[in-house]
Amino acid sequence: MTPKPELTRVHLLLFFFVLAAGIAVGLSLFSSASTFLTLIRTATSGLFLPLLLSLIASFLLGPIVSFIERENIGRTLSIFLVYLLVAMLLLLAAGWLSPHWHEMWNSLRTDLPRYTAKFITLLRDAQDNLQSRFPYIESYDLTGRARTLAEQFVAQILVGTPKSALRIGSLLILVPLFTFFFLRDGNLILRTCVSLTPNRYFEMVHDLSSVVSRQMAEFIRGRLFEAFIVGLVVTIGLSFTDIRYTPILGIFAGVTNLIPYIGPLIGMVPGILIALVDLGMGGQFWWIVIVYFLIAQVIVDNFILIPILISRYSNLHPLWVLLAIIMGGKLYGVLGMIIGVPVASIIKIALLEIRHYRNTFALPDTVQDLDRPA
Amino acid sequence: MNPFWSNIFHKKSEADSLISFLRSLAIFADLGRREMNFIASLVHARRYAPAETVFETGDPGTGMYAIRSGRVAIFIRHPDGHKEQLAVLGPGDFFGEATLLAPARRTASARTLEDTELVGLFRADLLEATKKHPNVTNAILISLARILSERMQAAEMEIRQLRAALRLSPPPAGSEEGNGLP
């Protein structure tokens, strides 16, 4: 105990230096790591969307390529054949749409402000109605806010579409390229990743990865097919009426159908709004409402498609769906909202598979633990 | 392993020797050159250090291993801790093929005795391949079924012989180890 007072000063100094050095090292490490992370982030910033789209495309085209490959045609050649097929389909679709497209775009440009104006008057009527019934509600400038929001939205669509055409152009080059390599070497990439695991866990990881990727592919294919069918049903249903922009509304309904619970509601807003403005509250309007709600959502989607295509397995709790949509929206905007739920479902599928595996089989390390006490 | 723009005249000796090794296995004996190429892309070649565990009793079994070089001991761990060695396998032998078709736990443990190269063929790959090249997987499955049924017949013969031996032996053996037999 005697050296204690003697040592304190030196030790304190030493301790101080060590602490200072530790903090300095920590800070420099942190800053270098964060600059490194920002470097990585800037380097990969534009890649997320094309990579994701090409992954989805390769999941979609994979079965077709395998089907062609069965006829003893090489994989590369079969991919090229599938590409040729897809290109022909796209050309046909473009040829069918292009005469209407320009005209439709121009009329939409004049019509959009009209629809939003109508929407705002509807909103104002509703508010007036509400206030006349409940006069004690403080007058909140709902219409003003809605108007600025709507104007911003319209301006964004009108200005942003040509601008985003540039991005779409780069996607048109990148996505087919990435898809080609995913289709050709996807298995090899997965194999290489799996082969990095240690020998002891290799077999298990290999089996799990194949199960999870199969489930994932089935899920993505199911969801996209479901969206396609719903879009088609809406398009056909709307084409019986005099409503304009039927193809656009169908596509919109299909795309938003990828978001569960909320998506279909968003998808039917423009259709019902246009019907209300152009057609009034007649029989056609109610037919459109029935098409959206009863035929597309309840009968086709809930009674026919979901039970066939999507297993209950990948169903998320509505709370998770909301969280996924909000977080996806924060990260990547509207696209993130569409992607968020499928990504969350894929994570759920992976976790469930791993748990199922753990329950059916004892994992290697637990087996050894069981051995020891015996 | 074979990039799009790789030199087409440069044959990979590694891949070639893998194919010639696979050809020497009984399971793939009936397959042609083209099919062997496909199988070579299906299997996983892995290196093991001496005394490394390949699998333990109770592990989820998903496929078979063939020994390319080195030796592997197959053994059972008894509850009291001592190991009973069932076999020592060398190059060209394969083990674990019973779980290639049906998911089951491993019924024995496998451990390498020296530096060993194993070639694994797993159920997931086989099922995946069934979609693309049904004829190749057909050939594999038929020879696998042949091997399994041969083994089953051999086991049945052995059981029959053991039963016969048991039926004959109790009177003389009963005095020595009668308490051991139920």
Coordinates of C-alpha atoms in Angstrom, one line a residue:
Chain A
M1 CA 0.0 0.0 0.0
T2 CA 3.0 2.3 0.4
P3 CA 3.8 2.9 -3.3
K4 CA 0.3 4.0 -4.0
P5 CA 0.7 7.8 -3.4
E6 CA 4.0 7.8 -5.2
L7 CA 2.6 6.1 -8.3
T8 CA -0.5 8.2 -8.6
R9 CA 1.0 11.2 -10.4
V10 CA 3.0 9.2 -13.0
H11 CA 0.1 6.8 -13.4
L12 CA -2.4 9.5 -13.7
L13 CA -0.2 11.1 -16.5
L14 CA 0.2 7.7 -18.1
F15 CA -3.5 7.0 -17.8
F16 CA -4.3 10.4 -19.3
F17 CA -2.1 9.8 -22.2
V18 CA -3.4 6.3 -22.8
L19 CA -6.9 7.6 -22.6
A20 CA -6.2 10.5 -25.0
A21 CA -4.4 8.2 -27.4
G22 CA -7.3 5.8 -27.2
I23 CA -9.8 8.5 -27.9
A24 CA -7.7 9.8 -30.8
V25 CA -7.4 6.4 -32.3
G26 CA -11.1 5.8 -31.8
L27 CA -12.0 9.1 -33.4
S28 CA -9.6 8.6 -36.4
L29 CA -10.9 5.1 -36.9
F30 CA -14.5 6.3 -36.7
S31 CA -13.9 9.2 -39.1
S32 CA -12.0 7.0 -41.6
A33 CA -14.7 4.4 -41.3
S34 CA -17.4 7.0 -41.9
T35 CA -15.5 8.5 -44.8
F36 CA -15.1 5.0 -46.2
L37 CA -18.8 4.3 -45.7
T38 CA -19.8 7.6 -47.4
L39 CA -17.4 6.6 -50.2
I40 CA -19.1 3.3 -50.5
R41 CA -22.5 4.9 -50.3
T42 CA -21.8 7.4 -53.1
A43 CA -20.3 4.7 -55.2
T44 CA -23.3 2.4 -54.9
S45 CA -26.0 5.1 -54.7
G46 CA -27.4 4.7 -58.2
L47 CA -27.0 1.0 -58.2
F48 CA -29.7 -0.1 -55.8
L49 CA -32.7 0.3 -58.2
P50 CA -31.1 -1.3 -61.2
L51 CA -29.8 -4.2 -59.1
L52 CA -33.2 -4.7 -57.5
L53 CA -35.1 -4.5 -60.8
S54 CA -32.7 -6.9 -62.5
L55 CA -33.0 -9.4 -59.6
I56 CA -36.7 -9.3 -59.9
A57 CA -36.5 -9.7 -63.7
S58 CA -34.1 -12.6 -63.3
F59 CA -36.5 -14.3 -60.8
L60 CA -39.3 -13.8 -63.4
L61 CA -37.4 -15.0 -66.4
G62 CA -35.5 -17.8 -64.7
P63 CA -38.2 -20.5 -65.1
I64 CA -38.5 -19.6 -68.8
V65 CA -34.8 -19.9 -69.4
S66 CA -34.7 -23.2 -67.6
F67 CA -37.6 -24.4 -69.7
I68 CA -35.8 -23.6 -72.9
E69 CA -32.6 -25.1 -71.5
R70 CA -34.4 -28.4 -71.1
E71 CA -34.3 -28.8 -74.9
N72 CA -30.5 -29.2 -74.7
I73 CA -29.9 -25.6 -75.5
G74 CA -27.0 -23.8 -73.8
R75 CA -27.9 -21.5 -71.0
T76 CA -26.4 -18.4 -72.7
L77 CA -28.3 -19.1 -75.9
S78 CA -31.5 -19.7 -74.0
I79 CA -31.1 -16.4 -72.2
F80 CA -30.6 -14.7 -75.6
L81 CA -33.7 -16.5 -76.9
V82 CA -35.8 -15.3 -73.9
Y83 CA -34.4 -11.7 -74.4
L84 CA -35.5 -11.9 -78.0
L85 CA -38.9 -13.0 -77.0
V86 CA -39.2 -10.2 -74.4
A87 CA -38.0 -7.6 -76.8
M88 CA -40.6 -8.7 -79.4
L89 CA -43.3 -8.5 -76.8
L90 CA -42.2 -5.0 -75.7
L91 CA -42.0 -3.9 -79.3
L92 CA -45.5 -5.2 -79.9
A93 CA -46.8 -3.4 -76.8
A94 CA -45.0 -0.2 -77.8
G95 CA -46.4 -0.4 -81.3
W96 CA -49.9 -0.9 -79.9
L97 CA -49.6 1.9 -77.4
S98 CA -47.6 4.6 -79.2
P99 CA -50.4 6.0 -81.4
H100 CA -52.5 6.7 -78.3
W101 CA -49.6 7.5 -76.1
H102 CA -48.8 11.0 -77.3
E103 CA -52.4 12.0 -77.5
M104 CA -53.0 10.6 -74.0
W105 CA -50.1 12.4 -72.5
N106 CA -51.2 15.8 -74.0
S107 CA -54.8 15.5 -72.8
L108 CA -53.6 14.3 -69.4
R109 CA -51.5 17.5 -69.2
T110 CA -54.6 19.6 -69.5
D111 CA -56.8 17.3 -67.6
L112 CA -54.7 16.8 -64.5
P113 CA -55.3 20.4 -63.1
R114 CA -59.0 19.9 -63.8
Y115 CA -59.1 16.7 -61.8
T116 CA -57.2 18.2 -58.9
A117 CA -59.5 21.3 -58.9
K118 CA -62.5 19.1 -58.8
F119 CA -60.9 17.1 -56.0
I120 CA -60.3 20.3 -54.0
T121 CA -63.9 21.5 -54.5
L122 CA -65.1 18.1 -53.3
L123 CA -62.9 18.4 -50.3
R124 CA -64.1 21.9 -49.6
D125 CA -67.8 20.8 -49.8
A126 CA -67.1 18.0 -47.4
Q127 CA -65.4 20.3 -45.0
D128 CA -68.2 22.9 -45.2
N129 CA -70.7 20.1 -44.7
L130 CA -68.8 18.9 -41.6
Q131 CA -68.5 22.4 -40.2
S132 CA -72.2 23.1 -40.6
R133 CA -72.9 20.0 -38.6
F134 CA -70.2 20.4 -36.0
P135 CA -69.7 24.2 -35.8
Y136 CA -67.4 23.9 -32.8
I137 CA -64.7 22.3 -34.9
E138 CA -62.0 24.9 -35.5
S139 CA -61.7 25.9 -39.1
Y140 CA -58.6 24.2 -40.4
D141 CA -57.4 25.3 -43.8
L142 CA -57.7 21.8 -45.2
T143 CA -58.5 22.9 -48.7
G144 CA -55.6 25.3 -48.9
R145 CA -53.2 22.6 -47.8
A146 CA -54.7 20.1 -50.1
R147 CA -54.5 22.6 -53.0
T148 CA -50.8 23.4 -52.5
L149 CA -50.1 19.6 -52.1
A150 CA -52.0 18.8 -55.3
E151 CA -50.3 21.6 -57.2
Q152 CA -46.9 20.4 -56.1
F153 CA -47.9 16.9 -57.1
V154 CA -49.1 17.9 -60.6
A155 CA -46.0 20.1 -61.2
Q156 CA -43.8 17.2 -60.1
I157 CA -45.5 14.8 -62.6
L158 CA -45.4 17.3 -65.5
V159 CA -41.8 18.4 -64.9
G160 CA -40.4 15.3 -63.5
T161 CA -41.5 12.8 -66.1
P162 CA -39.2 14.1 -68.9
K163 CA -36.4 14.4 -66.3
S164 CA -36.8 10.9 -65.0
A165 CA -36.9 9.7 -68.6
L166 CA -33.1 10.1 -68.5
R167 CA -32.9 7.8 -65.5
I168 CA -35.2 5.4 -67.2
G169 CA -32.8 5.4 -70.2
S170 CA -29.9 4.4 -68.0
L171 CA -32.1 1.7 -66.4
L172 CA -33.0 0.4 -69.9
I173 CA -29.3 -0.3 -70.4
L174 CA -28.3 -1.5 -67.0
V175 CA -31.2 -3.7 -66.1
P176 CA -30.9 -6.0 -69.1
L177 CA -27.2 -6.3 -68.6
F178 CA -27.4 -7.1 -64.9
T179 CA -30.3 -9.4 -65.6
F180 CA -28.3 -11.3 -68.1
F181 CA -25.5 -11.9 -65.7
F182 CA -27.8 -12.8 -62.9
L183 CA -29.6 -15.3 -65.1
R184 CA -26.4 -16.8 -66.4
D185 CA -24.3 -16.8 -63.3
G186 CA -26.9 -16.4 -60.5
N187 CA -26.4 -20.0 -59.3
L188 CA -22.7 -19.6 -59.5
I189 CA -22.7 -16.4 -57.4
L190 CA -24.9 -18.0 -54.8
R191 CA -22.7 -21.1 -54.8
T192 CA -19.5 -19.1 -54.3
C193 CA -21.1 -17.2 -51.4
V194 CA -22.2 -20.4 -49.8
S195 CA -18.9 -22.1 -50.4
L196 CA -17.2 -19.5 -48.1
T197 CA -18.9 -21.0 -45.1
P198 CA -16.7 -23.3 -42.9
N199 CA -16.9 -27.1 -43.6
R200 CA -18.8 -27.8 -40.4
Y201 CA -21.7 -25.6 -41.4
F202 CA -21.5 -25.8 -45.1
E203 CA -24.1 -28.5 -45.7
M204 CA -26.7 -26.8 -43.5
V205 CA -26.0 -23.3 -45.0
H206 CA -26.2 -24.8 -48.5
D207 CA -29.5 -26.5 -47.8
L208 CA -31.0 -23.4 -46.1
S209 CA -29.9 -21.1 -48.9
S210 CA -31.5 -23.2 -51.5
V211 CA -34.8 -23.4 -49.6
V212 CA -34.9 -19.7 -48.8
S213 CA -34.1 -18.7 -52.4
R214 CA -36.7 -21.0 -53.7
Q215 CA -39.3 -19.6 -51.4
M216 CA -38.2 -16.1 -52.3
A217 CA -38.5 -16.7 -56.0
E218 CA -42.0 -18.2 -55.6
F219 CA -43.0 -15.2 -53.5
I220 CA -41.8 -12.6 -56.0
R221 CA -43.3 -14.4 -58.9
G222 CA -46.6 -14.8 -57.1
R223 CA -46.8 -11.2 -56.2
L224 CA -45.9 -9.9 -59.6
F225 CA -48.3 -12.2 -61.3
E226 CA -51.0 -11.2 -58.9
A227 CA -50.4 -7.5 -59.6
F228 CA -50.5 -8.2 -63.3
I229 CA -53.8 -10.0 -63.1
V230 CA -55.4 -7.3 -60.9
G231 CA -54.2 -4.6 -63.4
L232 CA -55.6 -6.6 -66.3
V233 CA -59.0 -7.1 -64.5
V234 CA -59.2 -3.4 -63.7
T235 CA -58.3 -2.5 -67.3
I236 CA -60.9 -4.8 -68.8
G237 CA -63.5 -3.8 -66.3
L238 CA -62.9 -0.1 -66.9
S239 CA -62.9 -0.5 -70.7
F240 CA -66.7 -1.3 -70.5
T241 CA -67.2 2.3 -69.5
D242 CA -66.5 5.6 -71.2
I243 CA -63.8 6.5 -68.8
R244 CA -60.6 7.8 -70.3
Y245 CA -57.0 6.7 -69.5
T246 CA -58.1 3.1 -69.0
P247 CA -54.6 1.6 -69.7
I248 CA -52.9 4.1 -67.3
L249 CA -55.4 3.4 -64.6
G250 CA -55.0 -0.3 -65.0
I251 CA -51.2 -0.1 -64.8
F252 CA -51.5 2.1 -61.7
A253 CA -53.9 -0.2 -60.0
G254 CA -51.6 -3.2 -60.8
V255 CA -48.5 -1.4 -59.5
T256 CA -50.1 -0.2 -56.3
N257 CA -51.5 -3.6 -55.7
L258 CA -47.9 -4.7 -54.8
I259 CA -48.4 -2.8 -51.5
P260 CA -50.8 -4.8 -49.3
Y261 CA -53.7 -3.2 -47.5
I262 CA -53.0 0.4 -48.5
G263 CA -51.9 -0.1 -52.1
P264 CA -55.3 -1.1 -53.6
L265 CA -57.0 1.9 -51.9
I266 CA -54.4 4.3 -53.4
G267 CA -54.7 2.5 -56.7
M268 CA -58.4 3.2 -56.9
V269 CA -58.3 6.9 -56.0
P270 CA -57.4 8.3 -59.5
G271 CA -59.9 6.0 -61.2
I272 CA -62.8 6.9 -59.0
L273 CA -61.8 10.6 -59.1
I274 CA -61.7 10.7 -62.9
A275 CA -65.0 8.8 -63.0
L276 CA -66.5 11.3 -60.6
V277 CA -65.3 14.3 -62.6
D278 CA -66.0 13.0 -66.1
L279 CA -68.9 10.7 -65.7
G280 CA -70.8 12.0 -62.7
M281 CA -72.5 9.9 -60.1
G282 CA -74.3 7.7 -62.7
G283 CA -74.5 4.0 -63.3
Q284 CA -71.0 4.0 -64.9
F285 CA -69.5 5.5 -61.7
W286 CA -71.0 2.8 -59.6
W287 CA -69.8 0.1 -62.0
I288 CA -66.3 1.5 -61.8
V289 CA -66.5 1.4 -58.0
I290 CA -67.7 -2.2 -58.2
V291 CA -64.9 -3.1 -60.6
Y292 CA -62.3 -1.7 -58.2
F293 CA -63.7 -3.0 -54.9
L294 CA -65.7 -6.0 -55.5
I295 CA -64.4 -7.6 -58.7
A296 CA -60.7 -6.7 -58.6
Q297 CA -60.0 -6.8 -54.9
V298 CA -62.5 -9.0 -53.3
I299 CA -63.3 -11.7 -55.9
V300 CA -60.2 -11.9 -58.0
D301 CA -57.5 -10.9 -55.5
N302 CA -58.8 -12.3 -52.2
F303 CA -60.8 -15.3 -53.3
I304 CA -58.9 -16.5 -56.3
L305 CA -55.3 -15.2 -56.6
I306 CA -54.1 -14.9 -53.0
P307 CA -55.1 -18.4 -52.0
I308 CA -53.5 -19.9 -55.1
L309 CA -50.4 -17.8 -55.6
I310 CA -49.3 -16.6 -52.1
S311 CA -49.2 -18.9 -49.2
R312 CA -50.3 -17.8 -45.8
Y313 CA -46.7 -18.5 -44.9
S314 CA -45.4 -15.1 -46.1
N315 CA -48.3 -13.1 -44.7
L316 CA -47.1 -10.3 -42.5
H317 CA -49.0 -8.8 -39.6
P318 CA -50.6 -5.5 -40.7
L319 CA -48.5 -3.7 -38.2
W320 CA -45.3 -4.9 -39.8
V321 CA -46.8 -4.0 -43.2
L322 CA -47.3 -0.4 -42.0
L323 CA -43.9 -0.2 -40.5
A324 CA -42.3 -1.6 -43.7
I325 CA -44.2 0.9 -45.9
I326 CA -43.2 3.8 -43.7
M327 CA -39.6 2.8 -43.4
G328 CA -39.3 2.0 -47.1
G329 CA -40.9 5.4 -47.9
K330 CA -38.3 7.1 -45.7
L331 CA -35.5 5.4 -47.4
Y332 CA -36.4 5.3 -51.0
G333 CA -39.6 7.3 -51.5
V334 CA -42.5 5.8 -53.4
L335 CA -40.4 3.0 -54.7
G336 CA -39.4 2.2 -51.2
M337 CA -43.0 1.9 -50.3
I338 CA -43.6 -0.6 -53.0
I339 CA -40.4 -2.5 -52.2
G340 CA -40.6 -2.3 -48.4
V341 CA -43.3 -5.0 -47.9
P342 CA -41.8 -7.6 -50.2
V343 CA -38.4 -7.1 -48.6
A344 CA -40.0 -7.5 -45.1
S345 CA -41.8 -10.6 -46.3
I346 CA -38.6 -12.1 -47.7
I347 CA -36.8 -11.5 -44.4
K348 CA -39.8 -13.2 -42.7
I349 CA -39.5 -16.1 -45.0
A350 CA -35.8 -16.5 -44.3
L351 CA -36.3 -16.3 -40.5
L352 CA -39.2 -18.8 -40.6
E353 CA -37.2 -21.2 -42.7
I354 CA -34.2 -21.0 -40.3
R355 CA -36.5 -21.6 -37.3
H356 CA -38.3 -24.5 -39.1
Y357 CA -34.9 -26.0 -39.7
R358 CA -33.8 -25.6 -36.1
N359 CA -37.0 -27.2 -35.0
T360 CA -36.8 -30.2 -37.3
F361 CA -33.1 -30.9 -36.9
A362 CA -30.8 -30.3 -34.0
L363 CA -28.1 -27.9 -35.1
P364 CA -24.6 -29.2 -35.2
D365 CA -23.3 -27.2 -32.1
T366 CA -26.3 -28.2 -30.0
V367 CA -25.8 -31.8 -30.8
Q368 CA -22.3 -31.7 -29.5
D369 CA -23.6 -30.0 -26.3
L370 CA -26.1 -32.8 -25.9
D371 CA -23.3 -35.3 -26.3
R372 CA -21.1 -34.0 -23.5
P373 CA -23.2 -34.5 -20.4
A374 CA -24.3 -38.0 -21.5
Chain B
M1 CA -15.5 -20.7 -63.1
N2 CA -15.8 -20.1 -66.8
P3 CA -16.1 -16.4 -67.5
F4 CA -17.9 -15.3 -70.7
W5 CA -14.7 -14.0 -72.3
S6 CA -12.3 -16.7 -71.0
N7 CA -9.8 -18.3 -73.4
I8 CA -11.6 -21.1 -75.0
F9 CA -8.4 -23.0 -75.9
H10 CA -7.3 -23.0 -72.3
K11 CA -8.7 -26.1 -70.7
K12 CA -8.9 -26.1 -67.0
S13 CA -7.0 -29.2 -65.8
E14 CA -8.8 -28.9 -62.4
A15 CA -12.2 -29.3 -63.9
D16 CA -10.9 -32.1 -66.1
S17 CA -9.5 -34.0 -63.2
L18 CA -12.7 -33.5 -61.3
I19 CA -14.7 -35.0 -64.2
S20 CA -12.4 -38.0 -64.5
F21 CA -12.7 -38.5 -60.7
L22 CA -16.5 -38.4 -60.9
R23 CA -16.4 -40.8 -63.8
S24 CA -14.7 -43.3 -61.6
L25 CA -17.6 -43.3 -59.1
A26 CA -20.1 -46.1 -59.3
I27 CA -23.1 -43.7 -59.1
F28 CA -22.0 -41.9 -62.3
A29 CA -20.8 -44.9 -64.2
D30 CA -23.5 -44.8 -66.8
L31 CA -23.3 -41.2 -67.8
G32 CA -21.8 -39.7 -70.9
R33 CA -19.3 -36.8 -71.3
R34 CA -21.9 -34.1 -71.7
E35 CA -23.7 -35.2 -68.6
M36 CA -20.5 -35.5 -66.6
N37 CA -19.8 -31.8 -67.4
F38 CA -23.1 -30.9 -66.0
I39 CA -22.6 -33.0 -62.9
A40 CA -19.2 -31.4 -62.4
S41 CA -21.0 -28.0 -62.2
L42 CA -23.4 -29.5 -59.6
V43 CA -21.0 -30.9 -57.0
H44 CA -19.1 -29.1 -54.4
A45 CA -15.4 -29.8 -53.9
R46 CA -14.2 -29.1 -50.4
R47 CA -10.9 -29.5 -48.6
Y48 CA -10.8 -30.8 -45.0
A49 CA -7.9 -30.6 -42.5
P50 CA -6.9 -33.8 -40.6
A51 CA -9.3 -34.7 -37.8
E52 CA -12.0 -32.4 -39.0
T53 CA -15.6 -33.3 -38.5
V54 CA -17.6 -33.8 -41.7
F55 CA -20.8 -34.5 -39.9
E56 CA -22.0 -35.7 -36.5
T57 CA -24.7 -38.2 -35.6
G58 CA -28.0 -36.3 -35.6
D59 CA -27.0 -33.6 -38.0
P60 CA -29.5 -32.8 -40.8
G61 CA -28.3 -34.9 -43.7
T62 CA -28.8 -33.4 -47.1
G63 CA -26.5 -35.3 -49.4
M64 CA -23.6 -37.6 -50.0
Y65 CA -19.8 -37.1 -50.1
A66 CA -17.3 -38.9 -52.2
I67 CA -13.6 -39.1 -51.2
R68 CA -11.3 -37.7 -53.8
S69 CA -8.1 -38.0 -51.7
G70 CA -7.4 -38.8 -48.1
R71 CA -9.2 -41.1 -45.6
V72 CA -12.4 -40.7 -43.6
A73 CA -13.5 -42.6 -40.5
I74 CA -17.1 -43.4 -40.0
F75 CA -18.0 -44.1 -36.3
I76 CA -20.8 -44.1 -33.8
R77 CA -20.6 -42.3 -30.5
H78 CA -22.0 -44.5 -27.7
P79 CA -23.8 -42.8 -24.7
D80 CA -20.9 -43.7 -22.4
G81 CA -18.6 -41.7 -24.6
H82 CA -16.5 -44.3 -26.3
K83 CA -16.5 -44.4 -30.1
E84 CA -17.2 -47.5 -32.2
Q85 CA -15.5 -47.2 -35.5
L86 CA -17.6 -48.7 -38.3
A87 CA -15.3 -48.1 -41.3
V88 CA -12.4 -46.3 -42.7
L89 CA -13.0 -45.1 -46.3
G90 CA -10.4 -44.1 -48.8
P91 CA -10.3 -42.4 -52.3
G92 CA -13.1 -43.4 -54.5
D93 CA -15.5 -44.4 -51.7
F94 CA -18.6 -42.4 -50.9
F95 CA -20.8 -42.1 -47.9
G96 CA -24.0 -40.5 -46.7
E97 CA -25.9 -41.3 -49.9
A98 CA -29.0 -42.5 -47.9
T99 CA -29.9 -38.9 -47.1
L100 CA -29.5 -37.7 -50.7
L101 CA -33.1 -38.6 -51.5
A102 CA -35.0 -38.2 -48.2
P103 CA -34.3 -35.7 -45.5
A104 CA -33.1 -37.5 -42.4
R105 CA -30.6 -37.2 -39.6
R106 CA -27.2 -38.6 -39.9
T107 CA -27.0 -42.0 -38.3
A108 CA -23.3 -42.0 -37.8
S109 CA -20.5 -39.5 -37.6
A110 CA -17.7 -38.9 -40.1
R111 CA -14.3 -37.4 -39.4
T112 CA -11.3 -37.0 -41.6
L113 CA -8.0 -38.8 -40.7
E114 CA -5.7 -36.8 -42.8
D115 CA -5.8 -34.0 -45.4
T116 CA -8.8 -34.9 -47.3
E117 CA -10.6 -33.6 -50.4
L118 CA -14.3 -34.4 -50.5
V119 CA -16.8 -33.9 -53.3
G120 CA -20.3 -33.3 -52.1
L121 CA -23.5 -33.8 -54.0
F122 CA -26.6 -32.4 -52.2
R123 CA -30.3 -32.9 -52.5
A124 CA -31.0 -29.2 -53.2
D125 CA -28.8 -29.2 -56.3
L126 CA -30.2 -32.5 -57.5
L127 CA -33.8 -31.2 -57.1
E128 CA -32.9 -28.0 -58.9
A129 CA -31.2 -30.0 -61.7
T130 CA -34.3 -32.2 -62.1
K131 CA -36.1 -29.2 -63.6
K132 CA -33.4 -28.4 -66.2
H133 CA -31.9 -31.7 -67.1
P134 CA -34.4 -34.5 -66.1
N135 CA -32.5 -37.1 -68.1
V136 CA -29.2 -36.6 -66.3
T137 CA -30.9 -36.7 -62.8
N138 CA -32.8 -39.7 -64.0
A139 CA -29.6 -41.5 -64.7
I140 CA -28.1 -40.5 -61.3
L141 CA -31.3 -41.5 -59.5
I142 CA -31.5 -44.9 -61.2
S143 CA -27.9 -45.8 -60.3
L144 CA -28.5 -44.5 -56.8
A145 CA -31.6 -46.6 -56.5
R146 CA -29.6 -49.6 -57.8
I147 CA -26.9 -49.1 -55.2
L148 CA -29.3 -48.6 -52.4
S149 CA -31.3 -51.7 -53.3
E150 CA -28.1 -53.7 -53.6
R151 CA -27.2 -52.6 -50.1
M152 CA -30.6 -53.4 -48.8
Q153 CA -30.5 -56.9 -50.2
A154 CA -27.0 -57.4 -48.7
A155 CA -28.3 -56.1 -45.4
E156 CA -31.3 -58.4 -45.6
M157 CA -29.0 -61.4 -46.3
E158 CA -26.9 -60.4 -43.4
I159 CA -29.9 -60.1 -41.1
R160 CA -31.1 -63.5 -42.3
Q161 CA -27.7 -65.1 -41.6
L162 CA -27.5 -63.4 -38.2
R163 CA -31.0 -64.7 -37.3
A164 CA -30.0 -68.2 -38.4
A165 CA -26.8 -67.9 -36.4
L166 CA -28.8 -66.7 -33.4
R167 CA -31.3 -69.5 -33.7
L168 CA -28.5 -72.0 -33.7
S169 CA -26.2 -70.4 -31.1
P170 CA -28.3 -69.8 -27.9
P171 CA -27.8 -73.2 -26.3
P172 CA -24.0 -73.1 -26.3
A173 CA -23.6 -69.4 -25.9
G174 CA -26.3 -69.1 -23.2
S175 CA -24.1 -70.2 -20.4
E176 CA -21.5 -67.5 -21.2
E177 CA -23.4 -64.3 -22.1
G178 CA -27.0 -65.2 -21.7
N179 CA -27.8 -62.1 -19.7
G180 CA -26.7 -59.9 -22.6
L181 CA -29.3 -61.3 -25.0
P182 CA -32.9 -60.4 -24.7

